[in-house]
GROMACS .gro file of C-alpha atoms in nm:
model
  245
    1UNK     CA    1   3.598  15.836  -9.917
    2UNK     CA    2   3.455  16.014  -9.574
    3UNK     CA    3   3.670  16.327  -9.417
    4UNK     CA    4   3.677  16.423  -9.009
    5UNK     CA    5   3.324  16.430  -8.938
    6UNK     CA    6   3.157  16.435  -9.251
    7UNK     CA    7   2.908  16.227  -9.373
    8UNK     CA    8   2.664  16.089  -9.674
    9UNK     CA    9   2.340  16.210  -9.660
   10UNK     CA   10   2.030  16.178  -9.936
   11UNK     CA   11   1.924  16.401 -10.143
   12UNK     CA   12   1.563  16.206 -10.083
   13UNK     CA   13   1.407  16.379 -10.425
   14UNK     CA   14   1.687  16.341 -10.673
   15UNK     CA   15   1.740  16.040 -10.541
   16UNK     CA   16   2.150  16.161 -10.494
   17UNK     CA   17   2.366  16.154 -10.237
   18UNK     CA   18   2.624  16.440 -10.097
   19UNK     CA   19   2.938  16.433  -9.856
   20UNK     CA   20   2.826  16.663  -9.611
   21UNK     CA   21   2.965  16.862  -9.271
   22UNK     CA   22   2.853  17.036  -8.992
   23UNK     CA   23   3.150  17.246  -8.877
   24UNK     CA   24   3.286  17.296  -9.279
   25UNK     CA   25   2.962  17.297  -9.503
   26UNK     CA   26   2.644  17.209  -9.561
   27UNK     CA   27   2.352  17.313  -9.745
   28UNK     CA   28   2.065  17.517  -9.660
   29UNK     CA   29   1.711  17.451  -9.799
   30UNK     CA   30   1.794  17.859  -9.985
   31UNK     CA   31   2.002  17.552 -10.279
   32UNK     CA   32   1.691  17.332 -10.294
   33UNK     CA   33   1.489  17.697 -10.344
   34UNK     CA   34   1.768  17.793 -10.622
   35UNK     CA   35   1.818  17.512 -10.814
   36UNK     CA   36   1.437  17.430 -10.850
   37UNK     CA   37   1.382  17.817 -10.933
   38UNK     CA   38   1.588  17.845 -11.206
   39UNK     CA   39   1.517  17.781 -11.602
   40UNK     CA   40   1.816  17.494 -11.720
   41UNK     CA   41   1.741  17.348 -12.069
   42UNK     CA   42   1.640  16.966 -12.073
   43UNK     CA   43   1.952  16.862 -12.292
   44UNK     CA   44   2.187  17.075 -12.496
   45UNK     CA   45   2.308  17.348 -12.282
   46UNK     CA   46   2.610  17.518 -12.039
   47UNK     CA   47   2.535  17.606 -11.730
   48UNK     CA   48   2.712  17.763 -11.493
   49UNK     CA   49   2.686  17.809 -11.094
   50UNK     CA   50   2.879  18.083 -10.886
   51UNK     CA   51   2.922  18.018 -10.490
   52UNK     CA   52   2.926  17.599 -10.523
   53UNK     CA   53   2.973  17.510 -10.187
   54UNK     CA   54   2.980  17.121 -10.147
   55UNK     CA   55   2.845  17.112 -10.484
   56UNK     CA   56   2.464  17.096 -10.357
   57UNK     CA   57   2.260  17.296 -10.666
   58UNK     CA   58   2.514  17.128 -10.942
   59UNK     CA   59   2.357  16.783 -10.800
   60UNK     CA   60   2.029  16.926 -10.788
   61UNK     CA   61   2.047  17.089 -11.154
   62UNK     CA   62   2.146  16.742 -11.283
   63UNK     CA   63   1.866  16.560 -11.210
   64UNK     CA   64   1.643  16.831 -11.417
   65UNK     CA   65   1.911  16.822 -11.764
   66UNK     CA   66   2.110  16.703 -11.940
   67UNK     CA   67   2.281  16.988 -11.995
   68UNK     CA   68   2.697  17.063 -11.843
   69UNK     CA   69   2.677  17.188 -11.519
   70UNK     CA   70   3.004  17.346 -11.437
   71UNK     CA   71   3.023  17.435 -11.013
   72UNK     CA   72   3.292  17.785 -10.884
   73UNK     CA   73   3.365  17.722 -10.509
   74UNK     CA   74   3.657  17.920 -10.351
   75UNK     CA   75   3.775  17.660 -10.106
   76UNK     CA   76   3.949  17.399 -10.101
   77UNK     CA   77   3.788  17.176  -9.857
   78UNK     CA   78   3.474  17.239 -10.024
   79UNK     CA   79   3.590  17.215 -10.427
   80UNK     CA   80   3.723  16.870 -10.210
   81UNK     CA   81   3.439  16.783 -10.140
   82UNK     CA   82   3.214  16.818 -10.392
   83UNK     CA   83   3.436  16.693 -10.631
   84UNK     CA   84   3.404  16.310 -10.409
   85UNK     CA   85   3.001  16.380 -10.368
   86UNK     CA   86   2.995  16.334 -10.781
   87UNK     CA   87   3.224  16.070 -10.854
   88UNK     CA   88   3.026  15.942 -10.546
   89UNK     CA   89   2.709  15.976 -10.799
   90UNK     CA   90   2.882  15.881 -11.142
   91UNK     CA   91   2.821  16.246 -11.266
   92UNK     CA   92   3.135  16.354 -11.367
   93UNK     CA   93   3.072  16.385 -11.700
   94UNK     CA   94   2.789  16.560 -11.660
   95UNK     CA   95   2.906  16.786 -11.361
   96UNK     CA   96   3.346  16.965 -11.337
   97UNK     CA   97   3.371  17.131 -10.977
   98UNK     CA   98   3.679  17.435 -11.033
   99UNK     CA   99   3.795  17.567 -10.710
  100UNK     CA  100   3.851  17.918 -10.790
  101UNK     CA  101   3.769  18.311 -10.763
  102UNK     CA  102   3.429  18.440 -10.809
  103UNK     CA  103   3.542  18.781 -10.930
  104UNK     CA  104   3.808  18.597 -11.205
  105UNK     CA  105   3.613  18.332 -11.388
  106UNK     CA  106   3.471  18.498 -11.640
  107UNK     CA  107   3.813  18.568 -11.789
  108UNK     CA  108   3.867  18.185 -11.707
  109UNK     CA  109   3.571  18.002 -11.847
  110UNK     CA  110   3.434  18.234 -12.173
  111UNK     CA  111   3.321  18.540 -12.154
  112UNK     CA  112   2.888  18.509 -12.311
  113UNK     CA  113   3.020  18.178 -12.307
  114UNK     CA  114   2.669  18.017 -12.088
  115UNK     CA  115   2.348  17.988 -12.073
  116UNK     CA  116   2.222  18.017 -11.660
  117UNK     CA  117   2.462  18.121 -11.466
  118UNK     CA  118   2.287  17.992 -11.101
  119UNK     CA  119   2.372  18.194 -10.766
  120UNK     CA  120   2.366  18.141 -10.396
  121UNK     CA  121   2.619  18.485 -10.220
  122UNK     CA  122   2.690  18.502  -9.956
  123UNK     CA  123   2.449  18.681  -9.756
  124UNK     CA  124   2.573  18.986  -9.531
  125UNK     CA  125   2.797  19.195  -9.568
  126UNK     CA  126   3.163  19.196  -9.363
  127UNK     CA  127   3.036  19.402  -9.118
  128UNK     CA  128   2.758  19.175  -8.946
  129UNK     CA  129   2.935  18.909  -8.794
  130UNK     CA  130   2.810  18.889  -8.467
  131UNK     CA  131   2.894  18.509  -8.433
  132UNK     CA  132   3.263  18.488  -8.387
  133UNK     CA  133   3.232  18.124  -8.304
  134UNK     CA  134   3.126  18.029  -8.678
  135UNK     CA  135   3.392  17.880  -8.841
  136UNK     CA  136   3.599  18.037  -9.110
  137UNK     CA  137   3.484  17.816  -9.422
  138UNK     CA  138   3.094  17.947  -9.284
  139UNK     CA  139   3.210  18.284  -9.205
  140UNK     CA  140   3.331  18.296  -9.604
  141UNK     CA  141   3.030  18.122  -9.719
  142UNK     CA  142   2.802  18.358  -9.506
  143UNK     CA  143   2.947  18.701  -9.499
  144UNK     CA  144   3.029  18.919  -9.788
  145UNK     CA  145   3.474  18.870  -9.712
  146UNK     CA  146   3.530  18.769 -10.109
  147UNK     CA  147   3.311  18.876 -10.288
  148UNK     CA  148   2.961  19.103 -10.205
  149UNK     CA  149   2.667  19.121 -10.467
  150UNK     CA  150   2.736  19.338 -10.755
  151UNK     CA  151   3.086  19.122 -10.820
  152UNK     CA  152   2.848  18.839 -10.795
  153UNK     CA  153   2.582  18.996 -11.040
  154UNK     CA  154   2.835  19.113 -11.256
  155UNK     CA  155   3.051  18.761 -11.324
  156UNK     CA  156   2.716  18.583 -11.391
  157UNK     CA  157   2.632  18.842 -11.658
  158UNK     CA  158   2.977  18.882 -11.843
  159UNK     CA  159   2.951  18.480 -11.841
  160UNK     CA  160   2.599  18.488 -11.993
  161UNK     CA  161   2.476  18.438 -12.371
  162UNK     CA  162   2.245  18.736 -12.470
  163UNK     CA  163   1.940  18.602 -12.372
  164UNK     CA  164   2.070  18.421 -12.129
  165UNK     CA  165   1.944  18.349 -11.775
  166UNK     CA  166   2.079  18.415 -11.417
  167UNK     CA  167   1.866  18.323 -11.084
  168UNK     CA  168   1.989  18.402 -10.775
  169UNK     CA  169   1.823  18.356 -10.417
  170UNK     CA  170   1.888  18.603 -10.132
  171UNK     CA  171   1.811  18.770  -9.815
  172UNK     CA  172   1.405  18.955  -9.975
  173UNK     CA  173   1.548  19.270  -9.762
  174UNK     CA  174   1.848  19.330 -10.078
  175UNK     CA  175   1.595  19.321 -10.291
  176UNK     CA  176   1.651  19.626 -10.405
  177UNK     CA  177   1.983  19.556 -10.355
  178UNK     CA  178   1.992  19.302 -10.588
  179UNK     CA  179   1.776  19.432 -10.873
  180UNK     CA  180   1.940  19.740 -10.891
  181UNK     CA  181   2.268  19.542 -10.965
  182UNK     CA  182   2.137  19.317 -11.206
  183UNK     CA  183   2.004  19.622 -11.446
  184UNK     CA  184   2.341  19.805 -11.363
  185UNK     CA  185   2.510  19.460 -11.592
  186UNK     CA  186   2.167  19.379 -11.834
  187UNK     CA  187   1.994  19.121 -11.621
  188UNK     CA  188   1.652  19.246 -11.646
  189UNK     CA  189   1.455  19.088 -11.411
  190UNK     CA  190   1.221  18.833 -11.524
  191UNK     CA  191   1.040  18.665 -11.229
  192UNK     CA  192   1.034  18.782 -10.886
  193UNK     CA  193   0.918  18.468 -10.557
  194UNK     CA  194   0.905  18.582 -10.191
  195UNK     CA  195   0.931  18.274  -9.927
  196UNK     CA  196   0.733  18.288  -9.586
  197UNK     CA  197   0.848  18.103  -9.304
  198UNK     CA  198   0.512  18.059  -9.258
  199UNK     CA  199   0.176  18.171  -9.362
  200UNK     CA  200   0.132  18.584  -9.161
  201UNK     CA  201   0.514  18.616  -9.175
  202UNK     CA  202   0.712  18.873  -9.360
  203UNK     CA  203   0.931  18.694  -9.650
  204UNK     CA  204   1.269  18.590  -9.544
  205UNK     CA  205   1.396  18.469  -9.906
  206UNK     CA  206   1.387  18.547 -10.255
  207UNK     CA  207   1.443  18.436 -10.580
  208UNK     CA  208   1.497  18.633 -10.909
  209UNK     CA  209   1.576  18.502 -11.238
  210UNK     CA  210   1.677  18.740 -11.501
  211UNK     CA  211   1.779  18.816 -11.837
  212UNK     CA  212   2.054  18.939 -12.012
  213UNK     CA  213   1.979  19.240 -12.233
  214UNK     CA  214   1.568  19.103 -12.198
  215UNK     CA  215   1.293  19.368 -12.225
  216UNK     CA  216   1.178  19.471 -11.902
  217UNK     CA  217   0.823  19.230 -11.784
  218UNK     CA  218   0.838  19.160 -11.453
  219UNK     CA  219   0.604  18.890 -11.326
  220UNK     CA  220   0.543  18.795 -10.956
  221UNK     CA  221   0.491  18.464 -10.870
  222UNK     CA  222   0.278  18.307 -10.598
  223UNK     CA  223   0.415  18.307 -10.207
  224UNK     CA  224   0.613  18.012 -10.138
  225UNK     CA  225   0.520  17.857  -9.786
  226UNK     CA  226   0.765  17.703  -9.605
  227UNK     CA  227   0.600  17.590  -9.310
  228UNK     CA  228   0.255  17.505  -9.217
  229UNK     CA  229  -0.009  17.581  -8.884
  230UNK     CA  230   0.208  17.303  -8.707
  231UNK     CA  231   0.558  17.386  -8.840
  232UNK     CA  232   0.552  17.068  -9.033
  233UNK     CA  233   0.667  17.200  -9.403
  234UNK     CA  234   0.408  17.285  -9.616
  235UNK     CA  235   0.296  17.026  -9.939
  236UNK     CA  236   0.472  17.213 -10.219
  237UNK     CA  237   0.796  17.243 -10.024
  238UNK     CA  238   0.812  16.796  -9.915
  239UNK     CA  239   0.789  16.755 -10.217
  240UNK     CA  240   1.096  16.965 -10.326
  241UNK     CA  241   1.279  16.775 -10.033
  242UNK     CA  242   1.132  16.502 -10.109
  243UNK     CA  243   1.003  16.421 -10.433
  244UNK     CA  244   0.656  16.311 -10.313
  245UNK     CA  245   0.353  16.572 -10.286
   0.00000   0.00000   0.00000
């Protein structure tokens, strides 16, 4: 079941397992935060996760909803990892992982057919590639080599029904960019939460959710602090990761 340097990690709060690889792909805290931040219907609904990587967000979401979930990933190796994780957790009836380019996915899956779209897109413009030693898999996941922020937001909007919700996680420095892209694509920002590495530090991550053709009314949620003064996860983050309080 495992290949090369892959390992089987626990998703403790969800009591699931996931295949990861230090040289190919491992999910980050951002995936956990997005999966918990996004609205999902409890039972009926159709969800798409764009840039799904090794399938972490669909696995996290499966613990919160009985809705069907489609994960979309460009890279064949990551698709293979995600499919094996879904099968290992006996979730093939709920989660489908498909290989494809996010830009072409609305035409494949259907325009305005989905209730929720989540997306953890590449964060960095292609010209910001300073680390030449990272693998091709990680370069594609982290940098806008095949998918820009505008293209990701456009695809999310096309997939969503009117009134559907799209949730993204991104660098806080791209806040204006993502709001501009959302409004240009009929996604009205409704909730924002900023994530801070420590109290007193600048935010480095943002979570944002919009409604397709929604009315303007933005809620700024309380800040999320990742580490306390001792360098340990805060109680909120511990609960998200481990399911304890």
